[in-house]
XYZ file of C-alpha atoms in Angstrom:
633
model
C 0.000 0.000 0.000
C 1.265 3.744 -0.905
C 0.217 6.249 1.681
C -0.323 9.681 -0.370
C 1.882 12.390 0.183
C 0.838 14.833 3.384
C -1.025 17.530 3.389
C 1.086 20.479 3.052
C -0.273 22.185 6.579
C -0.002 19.006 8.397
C 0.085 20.535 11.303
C -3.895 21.864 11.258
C -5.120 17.783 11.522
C -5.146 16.414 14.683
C -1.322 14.063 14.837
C -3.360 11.342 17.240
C -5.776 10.816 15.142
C -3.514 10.943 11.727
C -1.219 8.526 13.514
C -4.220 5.723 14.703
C -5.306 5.865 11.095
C -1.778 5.297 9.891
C -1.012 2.720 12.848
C -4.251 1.168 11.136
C -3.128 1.074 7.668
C 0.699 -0.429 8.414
C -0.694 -3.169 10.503
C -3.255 -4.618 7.537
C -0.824 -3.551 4.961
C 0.907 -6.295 2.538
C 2.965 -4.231 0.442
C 6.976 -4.107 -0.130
C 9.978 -3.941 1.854
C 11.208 -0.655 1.276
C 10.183 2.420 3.567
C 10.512 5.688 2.490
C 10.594 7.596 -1.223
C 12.130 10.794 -0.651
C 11.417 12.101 -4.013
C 7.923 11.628 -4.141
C 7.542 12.274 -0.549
C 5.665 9.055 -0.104
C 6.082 5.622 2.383
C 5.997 2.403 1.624
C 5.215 -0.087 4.325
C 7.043 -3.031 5.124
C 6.383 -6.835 5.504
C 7.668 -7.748 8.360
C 6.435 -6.862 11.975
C 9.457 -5.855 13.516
C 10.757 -3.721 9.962
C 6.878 -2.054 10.863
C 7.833 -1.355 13.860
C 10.517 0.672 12.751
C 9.073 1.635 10.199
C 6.031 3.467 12.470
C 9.554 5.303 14.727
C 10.944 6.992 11.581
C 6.952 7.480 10.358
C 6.502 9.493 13.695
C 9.554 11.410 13.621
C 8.923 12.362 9.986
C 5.612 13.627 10.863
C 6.576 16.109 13.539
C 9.198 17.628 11.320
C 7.153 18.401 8.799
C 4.754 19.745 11.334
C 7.301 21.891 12.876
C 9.308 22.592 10.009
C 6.879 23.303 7.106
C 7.992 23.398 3.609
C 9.713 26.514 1.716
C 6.456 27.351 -0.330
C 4.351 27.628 2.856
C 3.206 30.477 4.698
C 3.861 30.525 8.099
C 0.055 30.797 9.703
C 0.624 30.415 13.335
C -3.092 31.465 14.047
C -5.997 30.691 12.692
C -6.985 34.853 12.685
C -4.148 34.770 10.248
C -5.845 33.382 7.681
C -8.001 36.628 7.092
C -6.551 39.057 4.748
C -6.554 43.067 4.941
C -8.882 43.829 2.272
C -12.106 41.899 4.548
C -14.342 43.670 6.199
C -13.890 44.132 9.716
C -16.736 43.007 12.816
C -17.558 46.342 13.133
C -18.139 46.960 9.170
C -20.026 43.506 9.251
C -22.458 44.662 11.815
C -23.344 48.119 10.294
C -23.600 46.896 6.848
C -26.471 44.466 8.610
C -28.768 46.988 9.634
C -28.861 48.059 5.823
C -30.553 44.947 4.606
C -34.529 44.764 4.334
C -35.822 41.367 4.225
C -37.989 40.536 1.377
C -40.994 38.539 1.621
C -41.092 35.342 -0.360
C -43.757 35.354 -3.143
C -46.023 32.252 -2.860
C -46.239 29.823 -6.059
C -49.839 30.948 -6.573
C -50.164 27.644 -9.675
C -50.064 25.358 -6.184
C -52.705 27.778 -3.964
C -55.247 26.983 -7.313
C -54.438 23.662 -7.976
C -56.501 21.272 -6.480
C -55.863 18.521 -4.964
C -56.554 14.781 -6.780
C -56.475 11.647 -5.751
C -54.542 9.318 -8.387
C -57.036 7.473 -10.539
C -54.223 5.038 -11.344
C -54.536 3.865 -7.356
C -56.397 0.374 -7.424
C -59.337 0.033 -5.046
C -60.893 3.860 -5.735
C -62.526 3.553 -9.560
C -66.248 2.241 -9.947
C -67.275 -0.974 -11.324
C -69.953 -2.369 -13.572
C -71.264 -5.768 -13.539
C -73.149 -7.181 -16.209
C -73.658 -11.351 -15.799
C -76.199 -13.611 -18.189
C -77.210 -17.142 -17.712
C -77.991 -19.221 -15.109
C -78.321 -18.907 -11.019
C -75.071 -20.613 -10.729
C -73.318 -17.740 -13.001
C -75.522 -14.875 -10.771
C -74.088 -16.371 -7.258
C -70.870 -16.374 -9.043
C -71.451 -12.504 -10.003
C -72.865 -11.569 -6.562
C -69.648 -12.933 -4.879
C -67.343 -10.616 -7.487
C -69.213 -7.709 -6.852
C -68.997 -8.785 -2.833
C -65.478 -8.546 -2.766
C -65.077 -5.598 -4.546
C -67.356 -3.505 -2.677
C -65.148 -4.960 0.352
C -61.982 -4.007 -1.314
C -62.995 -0.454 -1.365
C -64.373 -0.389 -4.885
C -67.674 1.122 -5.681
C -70.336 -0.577 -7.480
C -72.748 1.159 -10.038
C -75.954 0.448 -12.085
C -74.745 2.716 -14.432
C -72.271 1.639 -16.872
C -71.463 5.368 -18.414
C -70.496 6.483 -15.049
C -68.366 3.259 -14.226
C -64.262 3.134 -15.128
C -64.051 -0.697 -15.152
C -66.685 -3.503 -16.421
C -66.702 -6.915 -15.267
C -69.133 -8.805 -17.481
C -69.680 -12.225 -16.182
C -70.612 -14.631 -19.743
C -72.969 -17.654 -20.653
C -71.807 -19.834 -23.227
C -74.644 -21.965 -23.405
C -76.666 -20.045 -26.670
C -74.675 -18.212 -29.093
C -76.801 -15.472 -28.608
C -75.444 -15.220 -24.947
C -71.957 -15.149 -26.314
C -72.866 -12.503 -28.971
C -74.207 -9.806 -26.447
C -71.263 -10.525 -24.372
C -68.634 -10.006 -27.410
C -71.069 -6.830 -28.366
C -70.897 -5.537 -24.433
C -66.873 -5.839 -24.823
C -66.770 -4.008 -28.119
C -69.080 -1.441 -26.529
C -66.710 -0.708 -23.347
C -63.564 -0.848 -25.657
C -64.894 1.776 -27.935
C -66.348 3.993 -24.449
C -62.757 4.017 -23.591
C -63.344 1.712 -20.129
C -61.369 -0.873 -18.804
C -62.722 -4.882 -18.898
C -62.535 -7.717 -17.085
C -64.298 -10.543 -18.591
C -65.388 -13.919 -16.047
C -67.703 -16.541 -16.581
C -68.455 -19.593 -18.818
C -66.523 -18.085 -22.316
C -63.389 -17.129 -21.496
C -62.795 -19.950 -19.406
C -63.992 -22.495 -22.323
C -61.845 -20.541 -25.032
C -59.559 -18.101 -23.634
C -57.843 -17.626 -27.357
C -60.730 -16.501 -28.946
C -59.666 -12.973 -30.892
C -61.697 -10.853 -29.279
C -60.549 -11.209 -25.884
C -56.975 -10.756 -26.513
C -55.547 -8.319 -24.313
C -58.394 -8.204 -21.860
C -57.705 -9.606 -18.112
C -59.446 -13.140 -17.223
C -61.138 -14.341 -14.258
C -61.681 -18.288 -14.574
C -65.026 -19.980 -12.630
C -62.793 -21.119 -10.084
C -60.855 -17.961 -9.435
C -63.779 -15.698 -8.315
C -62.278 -15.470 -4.912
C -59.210 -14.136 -6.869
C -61.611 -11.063 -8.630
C -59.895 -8.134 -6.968
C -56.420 -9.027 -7.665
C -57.509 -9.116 -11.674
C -59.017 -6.030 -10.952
C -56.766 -4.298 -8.944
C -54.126 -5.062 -12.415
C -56.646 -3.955 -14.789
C -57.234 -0.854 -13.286
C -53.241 -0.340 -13.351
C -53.283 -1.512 -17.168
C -51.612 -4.687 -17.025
C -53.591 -8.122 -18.243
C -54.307 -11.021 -15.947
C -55.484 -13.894 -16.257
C -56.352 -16.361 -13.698
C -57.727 -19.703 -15.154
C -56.598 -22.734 -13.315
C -58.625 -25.623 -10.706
C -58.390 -25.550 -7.084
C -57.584 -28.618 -5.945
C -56.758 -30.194 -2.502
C -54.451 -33.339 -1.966
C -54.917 -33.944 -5.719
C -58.918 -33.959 -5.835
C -60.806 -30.962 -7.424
C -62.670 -28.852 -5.283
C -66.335 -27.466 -6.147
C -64.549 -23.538 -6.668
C -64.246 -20.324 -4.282
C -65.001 -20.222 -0.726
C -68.547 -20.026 0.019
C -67.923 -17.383 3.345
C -66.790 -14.902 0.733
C -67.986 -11.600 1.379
C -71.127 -11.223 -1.554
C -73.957 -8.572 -2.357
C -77.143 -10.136 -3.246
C -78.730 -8.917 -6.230
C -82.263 -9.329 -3.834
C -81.293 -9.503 -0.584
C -83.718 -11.968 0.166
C -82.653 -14.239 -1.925
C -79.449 -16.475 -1.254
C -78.430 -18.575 -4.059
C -76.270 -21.377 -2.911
C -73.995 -23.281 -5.415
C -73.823 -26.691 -4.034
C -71.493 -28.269 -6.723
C -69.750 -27.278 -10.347
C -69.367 -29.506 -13.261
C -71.100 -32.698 -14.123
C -70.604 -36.145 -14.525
C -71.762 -36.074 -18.388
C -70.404 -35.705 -21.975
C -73.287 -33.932 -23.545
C -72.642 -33.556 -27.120
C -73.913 -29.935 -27.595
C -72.767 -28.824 -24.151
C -70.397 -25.704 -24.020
C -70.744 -25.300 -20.189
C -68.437 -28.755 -19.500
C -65.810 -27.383 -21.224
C -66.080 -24.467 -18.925
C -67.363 -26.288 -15.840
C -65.622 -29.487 -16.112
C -66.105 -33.113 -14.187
C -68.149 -33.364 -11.146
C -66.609 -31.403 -7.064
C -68.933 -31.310 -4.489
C -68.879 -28.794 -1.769
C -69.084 -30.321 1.607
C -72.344 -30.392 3.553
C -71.149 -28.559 6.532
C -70.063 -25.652 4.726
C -73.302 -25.630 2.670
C -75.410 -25.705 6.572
C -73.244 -22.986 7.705
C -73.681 -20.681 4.175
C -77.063 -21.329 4.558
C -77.294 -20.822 8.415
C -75.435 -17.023 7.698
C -77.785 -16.258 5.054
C -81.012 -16.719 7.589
C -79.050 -14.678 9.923
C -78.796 -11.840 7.869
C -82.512 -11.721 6.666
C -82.861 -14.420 3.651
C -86.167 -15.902 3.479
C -85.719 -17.710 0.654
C -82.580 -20.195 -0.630
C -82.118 -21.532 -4.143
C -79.366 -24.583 -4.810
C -78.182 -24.399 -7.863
C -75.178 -26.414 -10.055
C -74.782 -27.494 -13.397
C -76.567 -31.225 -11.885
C -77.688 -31.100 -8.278
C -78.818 -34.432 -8.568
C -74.948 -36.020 -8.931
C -74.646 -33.793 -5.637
C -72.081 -35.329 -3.160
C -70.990 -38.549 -5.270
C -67.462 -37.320 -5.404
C -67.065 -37.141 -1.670
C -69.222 -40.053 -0.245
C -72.491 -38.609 0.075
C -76.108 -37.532 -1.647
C -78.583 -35.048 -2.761
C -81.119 -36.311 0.011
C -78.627 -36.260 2.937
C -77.506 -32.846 2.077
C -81.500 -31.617 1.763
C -82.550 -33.362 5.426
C -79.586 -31.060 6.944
C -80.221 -28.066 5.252
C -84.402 -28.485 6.250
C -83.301 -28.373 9.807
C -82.211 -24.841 9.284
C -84.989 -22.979 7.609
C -86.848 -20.788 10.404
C -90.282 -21.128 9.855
C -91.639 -19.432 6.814
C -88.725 -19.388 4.994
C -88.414 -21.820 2.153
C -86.054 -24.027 -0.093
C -85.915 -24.303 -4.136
C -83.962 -27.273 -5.744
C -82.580 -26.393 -8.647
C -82.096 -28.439 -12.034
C -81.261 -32.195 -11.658
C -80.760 -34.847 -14.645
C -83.213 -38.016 -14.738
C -80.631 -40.235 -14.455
C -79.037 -39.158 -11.005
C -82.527 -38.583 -9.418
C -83.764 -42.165 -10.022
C -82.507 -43.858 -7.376
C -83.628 -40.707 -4.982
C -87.100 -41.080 -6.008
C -88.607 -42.066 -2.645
C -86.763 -39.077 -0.537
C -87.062 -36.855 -2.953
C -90.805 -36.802 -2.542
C -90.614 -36.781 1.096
C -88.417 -33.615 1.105
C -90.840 -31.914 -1.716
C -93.560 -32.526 0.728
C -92.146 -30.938 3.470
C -93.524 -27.316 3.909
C -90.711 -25.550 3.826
C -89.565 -26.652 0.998
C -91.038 -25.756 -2.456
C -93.024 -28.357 -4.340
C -90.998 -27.967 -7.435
C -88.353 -29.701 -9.560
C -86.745 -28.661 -12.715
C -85.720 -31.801 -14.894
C -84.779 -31.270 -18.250
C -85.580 -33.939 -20.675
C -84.396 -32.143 -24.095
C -86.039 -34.488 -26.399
C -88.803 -37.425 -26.289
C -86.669 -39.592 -28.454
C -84.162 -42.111 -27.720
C -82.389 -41.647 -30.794
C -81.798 -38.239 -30.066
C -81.343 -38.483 -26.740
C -78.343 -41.273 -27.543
C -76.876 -38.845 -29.684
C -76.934 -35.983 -27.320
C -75.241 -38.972 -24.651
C -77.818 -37.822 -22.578
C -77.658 -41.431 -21.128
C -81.361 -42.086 -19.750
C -84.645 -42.975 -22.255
C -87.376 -41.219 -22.790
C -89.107 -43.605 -20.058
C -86.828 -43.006 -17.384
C -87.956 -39.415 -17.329
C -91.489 -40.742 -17.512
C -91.160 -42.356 -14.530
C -89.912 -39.157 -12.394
C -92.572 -37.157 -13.279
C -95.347 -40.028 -13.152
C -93.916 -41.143 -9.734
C -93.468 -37.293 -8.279
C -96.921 -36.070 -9.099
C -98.453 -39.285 -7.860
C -96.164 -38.681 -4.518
C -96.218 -35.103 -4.150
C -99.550 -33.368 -5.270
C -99.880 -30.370 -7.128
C -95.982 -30.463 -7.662
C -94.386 -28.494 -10.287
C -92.302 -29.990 -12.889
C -90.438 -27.681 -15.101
C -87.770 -28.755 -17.804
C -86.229 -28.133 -21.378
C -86.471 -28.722 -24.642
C -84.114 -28.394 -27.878
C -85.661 -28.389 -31.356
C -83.544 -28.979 -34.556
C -81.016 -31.228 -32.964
C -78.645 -32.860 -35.455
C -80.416 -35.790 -37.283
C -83.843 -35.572 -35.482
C -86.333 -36.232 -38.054
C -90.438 -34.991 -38.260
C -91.020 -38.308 -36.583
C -88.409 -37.885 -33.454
C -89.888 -33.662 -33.568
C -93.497 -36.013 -32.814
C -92.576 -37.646 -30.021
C -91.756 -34.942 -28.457
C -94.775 -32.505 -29.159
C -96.504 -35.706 -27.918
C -95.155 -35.699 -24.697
C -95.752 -32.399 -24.325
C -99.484 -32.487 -25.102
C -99.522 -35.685 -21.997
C -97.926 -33.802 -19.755
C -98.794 -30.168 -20.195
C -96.083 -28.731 -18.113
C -96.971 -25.489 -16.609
C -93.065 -24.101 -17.162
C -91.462 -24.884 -20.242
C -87.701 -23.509 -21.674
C -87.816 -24.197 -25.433
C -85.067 -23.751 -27.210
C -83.585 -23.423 -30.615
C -80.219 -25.560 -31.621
C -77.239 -23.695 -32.153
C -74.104 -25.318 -32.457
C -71.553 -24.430 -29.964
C -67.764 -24.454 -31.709
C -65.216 -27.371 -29.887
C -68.362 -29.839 -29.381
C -69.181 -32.721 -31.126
C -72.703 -32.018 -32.354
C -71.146 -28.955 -34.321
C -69.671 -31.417 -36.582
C -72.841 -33.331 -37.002
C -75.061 -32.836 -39.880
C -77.026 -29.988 -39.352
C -80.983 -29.720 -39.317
C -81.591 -26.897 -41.779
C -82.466 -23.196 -39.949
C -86.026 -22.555 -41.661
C -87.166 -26.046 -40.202
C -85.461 -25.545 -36.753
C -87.618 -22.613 -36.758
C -90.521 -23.977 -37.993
C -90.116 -26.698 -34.684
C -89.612 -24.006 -32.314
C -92.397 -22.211 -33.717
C -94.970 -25.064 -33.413
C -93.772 -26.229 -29.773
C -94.002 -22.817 -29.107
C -97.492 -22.407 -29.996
C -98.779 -26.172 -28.755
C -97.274 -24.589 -24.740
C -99.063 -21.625 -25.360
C -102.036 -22.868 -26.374
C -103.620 -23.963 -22.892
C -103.849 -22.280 -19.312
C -102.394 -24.793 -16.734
C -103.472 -22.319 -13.687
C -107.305 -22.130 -14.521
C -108.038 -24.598 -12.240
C -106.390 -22.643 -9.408
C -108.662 -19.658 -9.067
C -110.699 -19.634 -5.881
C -108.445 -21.383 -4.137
C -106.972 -19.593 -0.464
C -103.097 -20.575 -0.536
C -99.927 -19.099 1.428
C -97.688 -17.218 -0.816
C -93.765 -15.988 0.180
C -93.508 -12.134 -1.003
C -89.611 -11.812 -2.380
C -90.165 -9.576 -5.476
C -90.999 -6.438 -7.709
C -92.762 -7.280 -10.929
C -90.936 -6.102 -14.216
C -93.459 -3.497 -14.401
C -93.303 -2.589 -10.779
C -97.231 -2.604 -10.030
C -97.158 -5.711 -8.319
C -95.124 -7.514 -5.404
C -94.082 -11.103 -7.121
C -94.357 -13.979 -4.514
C -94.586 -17.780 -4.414
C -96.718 -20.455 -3.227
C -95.915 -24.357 -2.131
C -95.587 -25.299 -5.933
C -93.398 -22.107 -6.400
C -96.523 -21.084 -8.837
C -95.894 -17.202 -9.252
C -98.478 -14.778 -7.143
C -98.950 -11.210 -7.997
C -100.300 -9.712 -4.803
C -100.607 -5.745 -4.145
C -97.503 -3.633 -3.708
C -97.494 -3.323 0.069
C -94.141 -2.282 2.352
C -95.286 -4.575 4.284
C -95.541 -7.493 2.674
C -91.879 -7.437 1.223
C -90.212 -10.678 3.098
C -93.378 -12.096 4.395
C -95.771 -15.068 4.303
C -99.154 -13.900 3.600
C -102.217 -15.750 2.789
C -104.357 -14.690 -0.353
C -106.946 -15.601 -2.493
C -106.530 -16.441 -5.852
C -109.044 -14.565 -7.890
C -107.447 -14.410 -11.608
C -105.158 -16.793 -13.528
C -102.867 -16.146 -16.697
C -100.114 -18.105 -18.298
C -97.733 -17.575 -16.245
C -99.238 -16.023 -13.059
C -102.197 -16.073 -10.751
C -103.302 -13.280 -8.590
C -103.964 -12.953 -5.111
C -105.664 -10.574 -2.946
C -104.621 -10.347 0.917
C -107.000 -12.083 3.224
C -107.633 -9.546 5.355
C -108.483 -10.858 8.808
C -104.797 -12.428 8.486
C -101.530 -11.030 9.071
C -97.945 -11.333 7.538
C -95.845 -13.394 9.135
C -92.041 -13.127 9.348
C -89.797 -15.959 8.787
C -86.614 -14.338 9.249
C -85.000 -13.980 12.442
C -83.037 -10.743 11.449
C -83.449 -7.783 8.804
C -82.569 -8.335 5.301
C -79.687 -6.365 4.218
C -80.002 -3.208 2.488
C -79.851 -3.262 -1.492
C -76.259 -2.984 -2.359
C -74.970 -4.475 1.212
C -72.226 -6.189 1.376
C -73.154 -9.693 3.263
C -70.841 -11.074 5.958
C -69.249 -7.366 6.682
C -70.058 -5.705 10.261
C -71.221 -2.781 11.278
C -68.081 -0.630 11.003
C -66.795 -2.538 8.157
C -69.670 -1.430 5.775
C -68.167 0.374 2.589
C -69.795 3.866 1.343
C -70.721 4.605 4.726
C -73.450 2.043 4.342
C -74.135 0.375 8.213
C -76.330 -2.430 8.789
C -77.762 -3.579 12.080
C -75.268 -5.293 13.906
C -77.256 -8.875 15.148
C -77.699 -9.647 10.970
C -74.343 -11.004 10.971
C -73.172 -13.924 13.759
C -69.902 -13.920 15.257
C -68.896 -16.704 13.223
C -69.500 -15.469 10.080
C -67.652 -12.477 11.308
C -64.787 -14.333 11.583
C -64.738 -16.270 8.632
C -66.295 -14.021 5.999
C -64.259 -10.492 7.445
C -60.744 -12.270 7.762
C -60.869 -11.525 3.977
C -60.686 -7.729 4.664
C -58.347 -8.486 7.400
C -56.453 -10.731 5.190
C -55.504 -7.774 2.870
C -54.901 -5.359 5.412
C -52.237 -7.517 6.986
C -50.754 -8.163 3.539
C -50.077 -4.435 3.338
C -48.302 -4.087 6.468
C -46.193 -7.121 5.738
C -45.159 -5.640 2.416
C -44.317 -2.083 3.618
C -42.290 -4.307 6.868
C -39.962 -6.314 4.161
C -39.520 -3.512 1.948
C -38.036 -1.455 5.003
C -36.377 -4.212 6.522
C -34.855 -5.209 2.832
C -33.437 -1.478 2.904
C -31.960 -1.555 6.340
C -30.258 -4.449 5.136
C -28.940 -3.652 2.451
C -27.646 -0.567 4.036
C -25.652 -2.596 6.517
C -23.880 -4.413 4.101
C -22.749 -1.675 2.013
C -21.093 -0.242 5.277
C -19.792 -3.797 6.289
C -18.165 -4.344 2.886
C-alpha cells in the first residue's frame, strides 16, 4: 500500500488521530519492503512486523518535522486569525452593513394555492365498477360474490355503466346469442374508452378466442381471486387467472362459500352446491367451462345457509350445473344434504332445488318426494328432458330414455300433489327427423307442463354435435315455432282460481305494479304492492289466472308473518361485513351477521390489510439491510 503524500499544513489535523489511522493502515498492509521515497515524498510499508515497527519510529519522527518545520512554499500561519486578509471587512463593518438589509418577503407559487388537490385514478381500489352477468343462477351467485369482494376491497359498485371506469361482465356460453351480447358488451366498453374484465363460462372455455386478446381473465374457479384481476386492470396490465383448485390432488367445487357477496335481492341467497357434471353432452359448451363433477361439503353448505337466515334471507335456491350427482365425489347424496339443510330454515322461509338430470334422481325417487312434501320446501323440480326420443337423446349422450324421465314425473306427481315440474327442450337437434320432432310434441301435449324452456339448436364451436349434420335453420324454426305455440295454447293455472293458498312475497314485478311472490308449488303470485308485505308469508286468495301467473288478494283478517329472524340487508350491502366494516358509509344492524360469520367471511378484509403491512415491513427491513452491508463491505 502507498500512503499519499501529506497535506502540506499538516500541522492543522489532529497528529493522534492521523497517527491511529496510519497505525491502522501499516498493521493490515501487505505491500513491499522498502520504507521511504524521498522524491515523491511518499512511504511504503514493510512486511515484516518488527521492519513495521521501525518503520512506524521513523513514520513518527517524519511527521513532527514536517509539522514543525513546514515546507519553503508555505506560509507561516501560526493562528488561525491569520488566515483573514486586509482587504475583509472588519466586525464592526459587518455589523453596520447588517442593519442596511430589508428582508424581502417570499412570493407564494400561486399555480399550487389553485391547484386542487386529486387523488390518483391510477390507485387500485378507488374507480367504480360495472357488472353485467347472463345465464344461469349458478353464473348470478358467481357474479354476486365478485361484486362482494369488490365492494369490500374499497371499490364502488354502479348500475350505471357510463359512469363506471371498469366492467366486469360475467358470460354464458350456453346459446350463441349469450356469447354474442357478451362479445357486443366488450366491443361497446372498448370503444367507451373503459377498462374490462371478462369472467364466466366463455373465457374460461376458449380463452384464445380474438376478441378477448388483451383483456384480463377471471376463470369460474378464481372468483375469490376477482380483486387481484381487478386491482391489475385498473393499473393496465392483463391477468389472467384460469386454473382448478384442488386439494391433496382432488378438485374442489370452486371459491369459498364465506366470501364476502352482495345479493342482487337480498332476500334471496343462491347457494352453489357443486360445479361440473358427470356427463359428456354432445352440444354442451358449459363442460368445457365447468368441467367433471366437485362437491362442496355439507357442513359448509349448513353454515352458508345458516349465515344467510341470519342476515334476513327468506328464501334459498341450490343451484349447479346437476344437483342431482350432488355429493358422489365425496361419499355422500342429494337427500342427505337436503334433510340437513331443512333443519335450518326458520319457519316461513323456504327451499328451491334447482335443475337435476333423470338419471341421477332415479334412485332418490322415494326421498325426494318426502323432502318436496315438506312445507318448507317448495313443491318444485326442474328436470330437463331435451327431447322425447331415444335416438336423439343417444346422440346428445344424454344417457337415460325417454321412459326413465317418464317415470320421475309419473312417480313425483303421484307422490307429491300439485308439484311443479319444469324442464327443457331443444328443437332442430342434429339428425332428429319430423317423426323424433313427434314424439316430443306428444309428450308435451300428456304432460302439459306449466313451465317450459324451449329452445332453438345452435351449435356451440369445440363440441361434437357442431360437426354433425345440421338440421336446416327454416325447419329448426318452424319446430320451435310449433312447440311454441302447442305450450301456449292452454292455461295450466285455470283450475287454481278460488283457491286460499300461502304465498312468500320476495319480489318487484318487471313493471313494478305488483309484489311477485310464491306459493308451495313455487306457482308465481302477484299480490298488491305493500311495504309490508316485502319478506313475508301472507295468505291470499286467488281470484285471476294467466299463463304464467295467478293473482292474489290479501285475506284480510290475516296477518304477515315473518320468517326471518333478522333484517334483510339493504340493497347494495355487502353480506358477511359488520357494522363498522360497511363500505360507502353504508351500516347495517349489527345482530344480521353472527360472530362466526364475522370471523370467517371479514378475515378476507383483514387478510388484505395484513398483507399491506407485511409488504411495507420487508420492503423497510430489505433497505436496512442492504444498508448494513454496504457499510460492512
Amino acid at each position: 500500500m502507498i500512503l499519499t503524500p501529506l497535506m502540506e499544513n499538516t500541522h492543522v489535523l489532529s497528529l493522534s488521530l492521523f497517527t491511529y489511522r496510519i497505525y491502522a493502515q501499516v498493521w493490515r498492509s501487505e505491500s513491499c519492503d522498502n520504507c521511504f521515497d524521498g522524491v515523491n515524498n511518499t512511504f511504503s510499508i514493510p512486511k515484516s512486523s518488527f521492519s513495521r515497527i521501525s518503520y512506524l519510529s521513523k513514520l513518527i519522527t517524519t511527521l513532527r518535522i514536517k509539522t514543525i518545520m513546514p515546507s519553503a512554499c508555505d506560509s507561516l500561519i501560526e493562528d488561525i486569525e491569520d488566515m483573514v486578509s486586509s482587504t475583509d471587512p472588519t466586525p464592526n463593518e459587518r455589523q453596520s452593513a447588517r442593519k442596511s438589509i430589508v428582508p424581502r418577503s417570499r412570493k407564494k407559487n400561486e399555480s399550487l394555492i389553485s391547484e386542487e388537490l386529486q387523488a390518483d385514478s391510477l390507485i387500485p381500489g378507488t374507480q367504480k365498477i360495472w357488472m353485467k352477468t347472463w345465464g344461469c343462477s349458478h353464473n348470478n351467485s358467481d357474479g354476486e360474490y365478485m361484486a362482494g369482494q369488490l365492494a369490500a376491497s374499497g371499490y364502488k359498485m354502479t348500475d350505471d355503466p357510463t359512469d363506471a371506469d371498469l366492467w366486469v361482465l360475467n358470460s354464458c356460453t350456453v346459446k350463441n346469442p349469450a356469447e354474442d351480447h357478451f362479445r357486443n358488451s366488450i366491443k361497446k366498453a372498448l370503444e367507451q374508452q373503459k377498462k374490462v374484465v371478462v369472467a364466466g363460462c366463455v373465457p374460461q372455455a376458449q380463452p384464445r378466442m380474438d376478441y378477448l386478446k388483451g383483456l384480463s381473465i377471471i376463470g369460474v374457479q378464481q372468483i375469490d381471486r376477482v380483486v387481484e384481476v381487478v386491482d391489475e386492470a385498473v393499473k393496465g396490465h392483463s391477468v389472467r387467472l384460469l386454473g382448478q383448485k384442488k386439494d391433496g390432488g382432488r378438485r374442489l367445487g370452486g371459491a369459498r362459500l364465506d366470501l364476502p357477496k352482495i345479493r342482487k335481492n337480498p332476500l334471496i341467497e343462491i347457494i352453489s352446491i357443486n360445479t361440473g357434471c358427470l356427463n359428456a353432452c354432445t352440444y354442451c359448451k358449459t363442460k368445457h367451462a365447468r368441467g367433471d363433477l366437485a362437491s362442496y361439503p355439507i357442513e359448509e353448505l349448513v353454515e352458508r345457509a345458516r349465515q344467510s337466515f341470519q342476515e334476513g334471507v327468506c328464501e334459498i335456491w341450490l343451484t349447479s350445473e346437476d344437483t342431482g350427482a350432488y355429493g358422489r365425489d365425496i361419499g355422500t347424496d342429494l337427500p342427505t344434504l337436503l334433510w340437513r339443510l331443512v333443519e335450518e330454515i326458520p319457519e316461513g322461509a323456504m327451499l328451491r332445488l334447482g335443475m337435476t338430470n333423470p338419471p341421477y334422481i332415479l334412485e332418490h325417487l322415494e326421498e325426494m318426494a318426502k323432502i318436496l312434501n315438506h312445507p318448507r320446501v317448495y313443491a318444485f323440480l326442474h328436470v330437463p328432458v331435451q327431447s322425447a326420443s331415444d335416438s336423439v337423446l343417444m346422440d346428445m349422450k344424454r344417457e337415460y330414455c325417454i321412459d326413465d324421465f317418464k317415470k320421475v314425473v309419473d312417480f313425483l306427481k303421484e307422490r307429491v300433489p300439485g308439484v311443479t315440474i319444469a324442464t327443457d327442450l331443444i328443437c332442430g337437434f342434429p339428425g332428429e327427423t319430423e317423426e323424433d320432432f313427434q314424439e316430443t310434441v306428444d309428450m308435451v301435449k300428456l304432460y302439459r307442463f306449466p313451465s317450459l324452456f324451449i329452445n332453438q339448436f345452435y351449435p356451440r364451436p369445440g363440441t361434437p354435435a357442431a360437426k354433425m349434420e345440421q338440421v336446416p335453420a327454416h325447419v329448426k324454426k318452424q319446430r320451435t315455432k310449433e312447440l311454441s305455440q302447442l305450450f301456449h295454447s292452454y292455461n295450466p293455472y285455470d283450475h287454481k282460481v278460488g283457491e286460499r293458498q300461502h304465498v312468500l312475497v320476495t319480489e318487484e314485478s318487471f313493471d313494478a305494479q305488483y309484489y311477485v311472490s310464491h306459493n308451495k308449488f313455487y306457482e308465481q303470485v302477484l299480490v298488491p304492492k305493500r311495504a309490508e308485505f316485502k319478506g313475508k308469508m301472507i295468505e291470499v286468495d286467488i281470484y285471476e289466472a294467466g299463463k304464467h301467473f295467478l293473482k292474489g288478494r290479501p285475506v284480510e283478517e290475516s296477518k304477515p308473518f315473518t320468517p326471518s329472524i333478522a333484517l334483510p340487508l339493504q340493497k347494495g350491502e355487502v353480506s358477511g361485513l359488520m357494522q363498522n366494516q360497511m363500505p360507502n358509509g353504508i351500516q347495517g344492524p349489527a345482530s344480521s351477521v353472527p360472530s362466526s360469520s364475522v370471523l370467517l367471511i371479514g378475515s378476507y378484509s383483514l387478510d388484505r390489510e395484513v398483507l399491506k403491512k407485511l409488504g411495507i415491513g420487508l420492503t423497510l427491513a430489505a433497505a436496512i439491510l442492504a444498508f448494513i452491508v454496504e457499510k460492512l463491505y
